[in-house]
Amino acid sequence: MLSFSDISKFIDSWLRDIFNPTWTMVIEMMIAGVCVIGLFAVLGLVLVLMERKVAAWIQIRLGPNRVGPKGMLQSLADTVKLLVKEGMTPDGADKFLFNFAPFIAMMVAMLLMAPIAFAKDFQLWDMNIGVLYFSAISSIMVISILMAGWASNNKYSLMGAMRSGAQIVSYELSAGLSILAIVVLSGSLNLNDIILSQADGWWIFKGHIPVIISFIIFIIAVTAETNRAPFDLAEAESELTAGFHTEYSGMKFALFFLAEYINVFIVCAIGATLFLGGWMPFHIGHWDAFNHVMDYIPSSVWFFGKTFFLIFLIMWFRWTFPRLRIDQLLNLEWRFLLPISMFNILLVTLMAILGWHF
Amino acid sequence: MTNDALKAKITELLPATGFEEGGQWLNINVEPADWRLLAEQLRLDASLQFDYLFCLTCIDWKTHLTMVYHLDSTKFRHNIVIKAKLDVAKPAIETVSDIWRTADFHEREVYEMFGVDFINHPDLRLLILPDGWEGKRPMLKNFEDPVNMIRL
Amino acid sequence: MVEEIGTTVEGDVLINVGPQHPATHGVLNLLLTINGETIKKVEPHLGFIHRSIEKMCESLTYRQFIYVTSRMDYLSAHINNHACALVVEKGLQVEIPSRAKVIRVLMDELTRIASHELWWGAMAMDLGAFTPFFHAFRERESINDIMEETCGARLTMNYIVPGGVMYDLHPDFQKRVKDFITLYKLKIHEYDEMVTGNIIFQNRMKGVGYLSAEDAISYGCTGPTARGSGVSCDIRKLYPYEVYDQLDFDEILETGCDSFARYMVRIREMNQSIRIIEQLIDTIPEGDFQAKTKAVLKLPKGEFYQRVETARGEFGVYIVSEGGNTPYRIKFRSPGFSNLSALDQMARGSKLGDLVAMMGTLDLVIPDIDR
């Protein structure tokens, strides 16, 4: 059966036949880079279109339907428009930081692609601290937002950046704690090991209520971390016009926009990996016949299916909830989510030690 | 309270008032100097309680300006209209923005449109007109603006 | 150390909200003094859309000036026209046919519902929820269609003339209105499910933007803004005009004094408007839709004042006539102007996000404020 891992192995062996190991590595890295950039562009287009279609569906309208069949080329046309627009830099802005900030957002999103397992045996970098790497890199995102807000020399931008700073730093905690629940249960920081530990059932089913609580907290926390409604206080368009990217235009704005969607994809991919088994098909305990049937569905379909389900969930939040106020946002984290996840991690640990999970 | 009762009560408060009837509501003519005192009494008197100033405006009669205050009581639901004649050259009257706070904005509007000086107003600045229109008094009948004015 | 609110200290930031800002729904400029996220002072700067309609009306005849007033509060254009027609009729002492009276009231209430629908959507958008806006427009569209059919326009109807209404009702009017009522009753529960019952929404609205009853009266607040503070101020009840005294409807009062109370007043008011329409729609009297009036209207010397209840509050028209065919002086008492003046009092000490919610519940229409 043709799968991503077969293709990658084939390319690898083919390259090894022709070149020496060093060159093989260099060429493979280049291919990976091109693939990541390609995936970036495609994901950006697909997610923007999906967001608009989901929004339209929720808002009883049609959404984009003129450019291409069923409006499918709409986001491509938007990209072309953004590319040819002038990228203005305000006079009072700190020019270097202002222009540099969108690239940091982009780089962070790209780096986060590394540990994700897109399909069985198909991963850019199978590192032994994948979860830690994700937590560490994703918190760099806030730097680009702070940089953009500060360098814009605009009060709205600054307020948006400050809000975002407070928000991301707080929600990082409960996101981390809910990830930790899975690390405790699976006993590994390696994303591949975590997926393999779910071969007899996904953690959300195996882990009883504590894992479901972690999952809910994880979804809330990552929605906040990616600055999406109802936690879009950094943008808060009715309050701060456009928050931290008020002064950005053209491609520099598009990079922020793209980074937001890629971040949504990545956090959903991580969520799917940790709680829903990543590329692991739907398995139930020792029902070998059932499990075997499920294995016929390609692993990449499982991965993308789960990820896009979570993305849909996050989009659903965005289009139905009003925005929180900044003090309510921080109250939610420090008064509710953090204590609950701290207690929850104790429960999970107890469960893991006593072997109460399936 | 009926108009007659209002009349009796207000005459008691301020003997030198003129009344005009026949309109929709009882009209009371006061001297600008007496207005502030009367206003306080109208607002605070237990049997009057005019707590709602629903319209405050000014009329340019060319020879003089008239300030018009429409008052209502949310408790007794009686209405009166107070009028005060102002000198056209140097119109001035005491503010009532601390008695009815809605007067704050309305007096600022009258100030910029008619040039009426509200004595003791806390913040008498242009509200609607842009900077540079101080003292132009565009709502007066003799106002001419060669640029923006369109004769119909 | 307790620092006095309103004084400028280090750390205070001046920030301009508007004239181009998504939350102001028009060209309103608020100069905020904020410290962090906390608002210390709100200073409205008006006039970006000031057309001096009062001055303009001094050179328009009594038949013409009504059309200008549609451009003030364009969301209750019909009710503005109504007030102007009433004041002219008061001066001319014309008795209008009962059919015209009922038509006017029906249109008033449809306009009120349309205006509240728009407010509901726009306010949810201020709070960051986009979806309600589209759901509100679904119902509002059918009102606009009714208006289009009978009045010939969807927003600034100009349907009322002194002496009655301009044309007779469209033959489909009754059916269309009944269809609308059916649609409305089918969909109104969505409003509660989507916004009113939402826990985030309630947290954003409750206890925010406190306006006591005394302050509401003192600031001259009217309409739902004052009724949310428990002040009875419905002109339709207190000083009835047209057929409102024969109708059975409630004046909605809430005593919460906060943004949520003002929100609930408007939501419940829509139901009352539906109630009024239901009472009238089957019993529109036959007869003329316009009284006979002279071609050139001349009001007698004197002063005329008419108060009506628009969707935003009390709208007053004050005409001073010298006996000619144009008003000598005309003054429009607009509800938004007074309601806006209370914003500073309400907003002090609250967060920036709450200011947007408060402005939403004041239901500001900027051309109405600037005139």
Coordinates of N, CA and C in Angstrom, one line a residue, chain C residues 151-280:
Chain C
C151 N -44.0 51.8 1.2 CA -43.5 53.2 1.2 C -42.6 53.5 0.0
G152 N -42.1 52.5 -0.7 CA -41.2 52.7 -1.8 C -39.8 52.9 -1.4
A153 N -39.5 52.8 -0.1 CA -38.1 52.8 0.3 C -37.9 51.9 1.5
R154 N -36.6 51.6 1.7 CA -36.3 50.6 2.7 C -35.8 51.3 4.0
L155 N -35.1 52.4 3.9 CA -34.5 52.9 5.1 C -35.1 54.3 5.5
T156 N -35.0 55.3 4.6 CA -35.6 56.6 4.8 C -36.9 56.6 4.1
M157 N -38.0 56.3 4.8 CA -39.2 56.0 4.1 C -39.9 57.2 3.5
N158 N -39.9 58.3 4.3 CA -40.6 59.6 3.8 C -42.1 59.2 3.5
Y159 N -42.7 58.4 4.3 CA -44.0 57.9 3.9 C -45.1 58.9 4.5
I160 N -44.7 59.6 5.5 CA -45.7 60.4 6.2 C -45.7 61.8 5.7
V161 N -46.9 62.3 5.4 CA -47.0 63.7 5.0 C -48.0 64.4 6.0
P162 N -47.9 65.7 6.2 CA -48.9 66.4 7.1 C -50.3 66.1 6.5
G163 N -51.1 65.5 7.4 CA -52.5 65.2 7.0 C -52.7 63.7 6.8
G164 N -51.7 62.9 6.9 CA -51.9 61.5 6.7 C -50.7 60.8 6.3
V165 N -50.9 59.8 5.4 CA -49.7 59.2 4.8 C -49.7 59.4 3.3
M166 N -48.6 59.1 2.6 CA -48.5 59.5 1.2 C -49.3 58.7 0.3
Y167 N -49.2 57.4 0.4 CA -50.1 56.5 -0.4 C -50.9 55.5 0.5
D168 N -51.8 54.9 -0.1 CA -52.5 53.8 0.6 C -51.6 52.6 0.8
L169 N -52.1 51.7 1.7 CA -51.3 50.5 1.9 C -51.3 49.6 0.7
H170 N -50.2 48.9 0.5 CA -50.1 47.9 -0.6 C -51.1 46.8 -0.3
P171 N -51.8 46.2 -1.3 CA -52.8 45.2 -1.0 C -52.2 44.0 -0.2
D172 N -50.9 43.7 -0.4 CA -50.4 42.6 0.3 C -49.9 42.9 1.7
F173 N -50.1 44.1 2.1 CA -49.5 44.6 3.4 C -49.9 43.7 4.6
Q174 N -51.2 43.4 4.7 CA -51.6 42.6 5.9 C -51.0 41.2 5.9
K175 N -51.0 40.6 4.7 CA -50.5 39.3 4.6 C -49.0 39.3 5.0
R176 N -48.3 40.2 4.4 CA -46.8 40.3 4.6 C -46.5 40.5 6.1
V177 N -47.3 41.4 6.7 CA -47.0 41.6 8.1 C -47.3 40.4 9.0
K178 N -48.4 39.7 8.6 CA -48.7 38.4 9.4 C -47.6 37.4 9.2
D179 N -47.1 37.3 7.9 CA -46.0 36.4 7.7 C -44.8 36.8 8.5
F180 N -44.6 38.1 8.6 CA -43.4 38.5 9.4 C -43.6 38.1 10.9
I181 N -44.8 38.3 11.4 CA -45.1 38.0 12.8 C -44.9 36.5 13.0
T182 N -45.3 35.6 12.1 CA -45.1 34.2 12.2 C -43.6 33.9 12.2
L183 N -42.9 34.5 11.3 CA -41.4 34.3 11.2 C -40.8 34.7 12.5
Y184 N -41.2 35.9 13.0 CA -40.5 36.4 14.2 C -40.8 35.5 15.4
K185 N -42.0 35.0 15.6 CA -42.3 34.2 16.7 C -41.5 32.8 16.6
L186 N -41.3 32.4 15.4 CA -40.6 31.2 15.2 C -39.1 31.4 15.5
K187 N -38.6 32.6 15.3 CA -37.1 32.7 15.4 C -36.7 33.4 16.7
I188 N -37.6 34.0 17.5 CA -37.1 34.9 18.6 C -36.4 34.1 19.6
H189 N -36.7 32.8 19.8 CA -36.0 32.0 20.8 C -34.6 31.8 20.5
E190 N -34.2 32.0 19.2 CA -32.8 31.9 18.8 C -32.0 33.0 19.5
Y191 N -32.6 34.2 19.6 CA -32.0 35.3 20.2 C -31.5 35.0 21.6
D192 N -32.5 34.4 22.3 CA -32.2 34.1 23.7 C -31.1 33.0 23.8
E193 N -31.2 32.0 22.9 CA -30.2 30.9 23.0 C -28.8 31.4 22.6
M194 N -28.8 32.2 21.6 CA -27.5 32.6 21.1 C -26.8 33.7 21.9
V195 N -27.6 34.6 22.4 CA -26.9 35.8 23.1 C -27.4 35.9 24.6
T196 N -28.7 36.0 24.8 CA -29.1 36.3 26.1 C -28.7 35.3 27.2
G197 N -28.8 34.0 26.8 CA -28.5 33.0 27.8 C -27.0 32.6 27.8
N198 N -26.2 33.2 27.0 CA -24.8 32.9 26.9 C -24.1 33.4 28.2
I199 N -23.3 32.5 28.8 CA -22.7 32.9 30.1 C -21.7 34.0 30.0
I200 N -20.9 33.9 28.9 CA -19.9 35.0 28.6 C -20.6 36.3 28.5
F201 N -21.7 36.3 27.7 CA -22.5 37.5 27.4 C -23.0 38.1 28.7
Q202 N -23.6 37.2 29.6 CA -24.2 37.7 30.8 C -23.1 38.3 31.7
N203 N -21.9 37.6 31.7 CA -20.8 38.2 32.6 C -20.4 39.5 32.1
R204 N -20.4 39.7 30.7 CA -20.0 41.0 30.2 C -20.9 42.1 30.5
M205 N -22.2 41.7 30.6 CA -23.3 42.8 30.7 C -23.7 43.1 32.1
K206 N -23.7 42.1 33.0 CA -24.3 42.3 34.3 C -23.4 43.1 35.2
G207 N -23.9 44.1 35.8 CA -23.2 45.0 36.7 C -22.2 45.9 36.0
V208 N -22.4 46.1 34.7 CA -21.6 47.0 34.0 C -22.3 48.2 33.5
G209 N -21.7 49.3 33.5 CA -22.4 50.5 33.1 C -23.5 50.9 33.9
Y210 N -23.3 51.1 35.2 CA -24.4 51.4 36.2 C -24.8 52.8 36.0
L211 N -26.2 53.0 35.8 CA -26.8 54.3 35.7 C -28.0 54.3 36.6
S212 N -27.9 55.1 37.7 CA -29.0 55.1 38.6 C -30.2 55.8 38.1
A213 N -31.3 55.6 38.7 CA -32.6 56.2 38.1 C -32.4 57.8 38.2
E214 N -31.8 58.3 39.3 CA -31.7 59.7 39.5 C -30.8 60.3 38.3
D215 N -29.7 59.6 38.1 CA -28.8 60.1 37.1 C -29.4 60.0 35.7
A216 N -30.2 58.9 35.5 CA -30.9 58.8 34.2 C -31.8 60.0 33.9
I217 N -32.5 60.4 35.0 CA -33.4 61.5 34.8 C -32.6 62.8 34.6
S218 N -31.6 63.0 35.5 CA -30.8 64.2 35.4 C -30.1 64.4 34.1
Y219 N -29.6 63.3 33.6 CA -28.9 63.3 32.3 C -29.9 63.4 31.1
G220 N -31.2 63.3 31.4 CA -32.2 63.4 30.3 C -32.2 62.2 29.5
C221 N -31.8 61.0 30.1 CA -31.9 59.8 29.3 C -33.3 59.4 29.1
T222 N -33.6 58.8 28.0 CA -35.0 58.4 27.7 C -34.9 57.1 27.0
G223 N -36.1 56.6 26.7 CA -36.1 55.3 26.0 C -35.6 54.1 26.8
P224 N -35.2 53.1 26.1 CA -34.7 51.9 26.8 C -33.6 52.2 27.8
T225 N -32.8 53.2 27.5 CA -31.6 53.5 28.4 C -32.2 53.9 29.8
A226 N -33.2 54.7 29.8 CA -33.8 55.1 31.1 C -34.6 54.0 31.7
R227 N -35.3 53.3 30.8 CA -36.2 52.3 31.3 C -35.5 51.1 31.9
G228 N -34.2 50.9 31.5 CA -33.4 49.9 32.1 C -33.0 50.3 33.5
S229 N -33.1 51.6 33.9 CA -32.9 52.0 35.2 C -34.2 52.2 36.0
G230 N -35.3 51.7 35.4 CA -36.6 51.8 36.2 C -37.3 53.1 36.1
V231 N -36.9 54.0 35.2 CA -37.6 55.3 35.0 C -38.7 55.1 34.0
S232 N -39.9 55.4 34.4 CA -41.0 55.3 33.4 C -41.0 56.5 32.5
C233 N -40.7 56.3 31.3 CA -40.6 57.5 30.4 C -41.1 57.2 29.0
D234 N -42.0 56.2 28.8 CA -42.5 55.9 27.5 C -43.5 56.9 27.1
I235 N -43.2 57.8 26.1 CA -44.1 58.8 25.7 C -45.4 58.2 25.2
R236 N -45.4 57.0 24.6 CA -46.6 56.4 24.1 C -47.6 56.2 25.3
K237 N -47.1 56.0 26.5 CA -48.0 55.8 27.6 C -48.3 57.1 28.3
L238 N -47.3 57.9 28.5 CA -47.4 59.1 29.3 C -48.2 60.2 28.6
Y239 N -47.8 60.5 27.3 CA -48.5 61.5 26.6 C -48.9 60.9 25.2
P240 N -50.0 60.1 25.3 CA -50.3 59.3 24.1 C -50.6 60.2 22.9
Y241 N -50.2 59.7 21.7 CA -50.5 60.4 20.4 C -51.1 59.3 19.6
E242 N -51.7 59.7 18.5 CA -52.4 58.8 17.6 C -53.3 57.8 18.4
V243 N -53.2 56.5 18.1 CA -54.2 55.6 18.8 C -53.5 54.9 19.9
Y244 N -52.4 55.3 20.4 CA -51.7 54.6 21.4 C -52.5 54.5 22.7
D245 N -53.4 55.4 23.0 CA -54.2 55.4 24.2 C -55.2 54.3 24.2
Q246 N -55.6 53.8 23.0 CA -56.6 52.7 22.9 C -56.0 51.4 22.8
L247 N -54.6 51.3 22.8 CA -54.0 50.0 22.6 C -53.6 49.4 24.0
D248 N -53.5 48.1 23.9 CA -53.1 47.4 25.1 C -51.7 46.9 25.0
F249 N -50.8 47.6 25.7 CA -49.4 47.2 25.7 C -48.7 47.6 26.9
D250 N -47.6 47.0 27.3 CA -46.9 47.3 28.5 C -45.7 48.2 28.3
E251 N -45.5 49.1 29.2 CA -44.2 49.8 29.2 C -43.2 48.9 29.9
I252 N -42.1 48.6 29.2 CA -41.2 47.6 29.8 C -40.2 48.4 30.8
L253 N -40.2 48.0 32.0 CA -39.3 48.5 33.0 C -38.4 47.5 33.6
E254 N -37.1 47.7 33.6 CA -36.2 46.8 34.3 C -35.5 47.6 35.4
T255 N -35.1 47.0 36.5 CA -34.6 47.8 37.6 C -33.1 47.5 37.8
G256 N -32.5 46.8 36.9 CA -31.1 46.4 37.0 C -30.1 47.6 36.9
C257 N -30.5 48.6 36.2 CA -29.7 49.8 36.0 C -28.4 49.5 35.3
D258 N -28.1 48.3 34.8 CA -26.9 48.0 34.2 C -27.1 47.7 32.7
S259 N -26.0 47.3 32.0 CA -26.1 47.1 30.6 C -27.1 46.0 30.3
F260 N -27.1 45.0 31.2 CA -28.0 43.8 30.9 C -29.5 44.3 31.0
A261 N -29.8 45.2 31.9 CA -31.2 45.6 32.0 C -31.6 46.4 30.8
R262 N -30.7 47.2 30.3 CA -31.0 48.0 29.1 C -31.2 47.0 27.9
Y263 N -30.4 46.0 27.9 CA -30.5 45.0 26.8 C -31.9 44.3 26.9
M264 N -32.2 43.9 28.1 CA -33.5 43.2 28.3 C -34.7 44.0 27.9
V265 N -34.6 45.3 28.2 CA -35.7 46.2 27.9 C -36.0 46.2 26.4
R266 N -34.9 46.2 25.6 CA -35.1 46.3 24.2 C -35.7 45.0 23.6
I267 N -35.1 43.9 24.2 CA -35.6 42.5 23.7 C -37.1 42.4 24.0
R268 N -37.5 42.8 25.2 CA -38.9 42.7 25.6 C -39.8 43.7 24.9
E269 N -39.2 44.8 24.5 CA -40.0 45.8 23.8 C -40.4 45.3 22.4
M270 N -39.5 44.5 21.8 CA -39.8 44.0 20.5 C -41.1 43.2 20.6
N271 N -41.2 42.4 21.7 CA -42.5 41.6 21.8 C -43.7 42.5 22.0
Q272 N -43.5 43.6 22.7 CA -44.7 44.5 22.9 C -45.1 45.1 21.6
S273 N -44.1 45.5 20.7 CA -44.4 46.0 19.4 C -45.2 45.0 18.6
I274 N -44.7 43.8 18.7 CA -45.5 42.7 18.0 C -46.9 42.7 18.5
R275 N -47.1 42.8 19.8 CA -48.4 42.8 20.4 C -49.3 44.0 19.8
I276 N -48.7 45.1 19.7 CA -49.4 46.3 19.1 C -49.8 46.0 17.7
I277 N -48.9 45.4 16.9 CA -49.2 45.2 15.5 C -50.3 44.2 15.4
E278 N -50.3 43.1 16.3 CA -51.3 42.1 16.2 C -52.7 42.7 16.5
Q279 N -52.7 43.7 17.4 CA -54.0 44.3 17.7 C -54.6 45.1 16.6
L280 N -53.7 45.7 15.8 CA -54.1 46.6 14.8 C -54.3 46.0 13.4

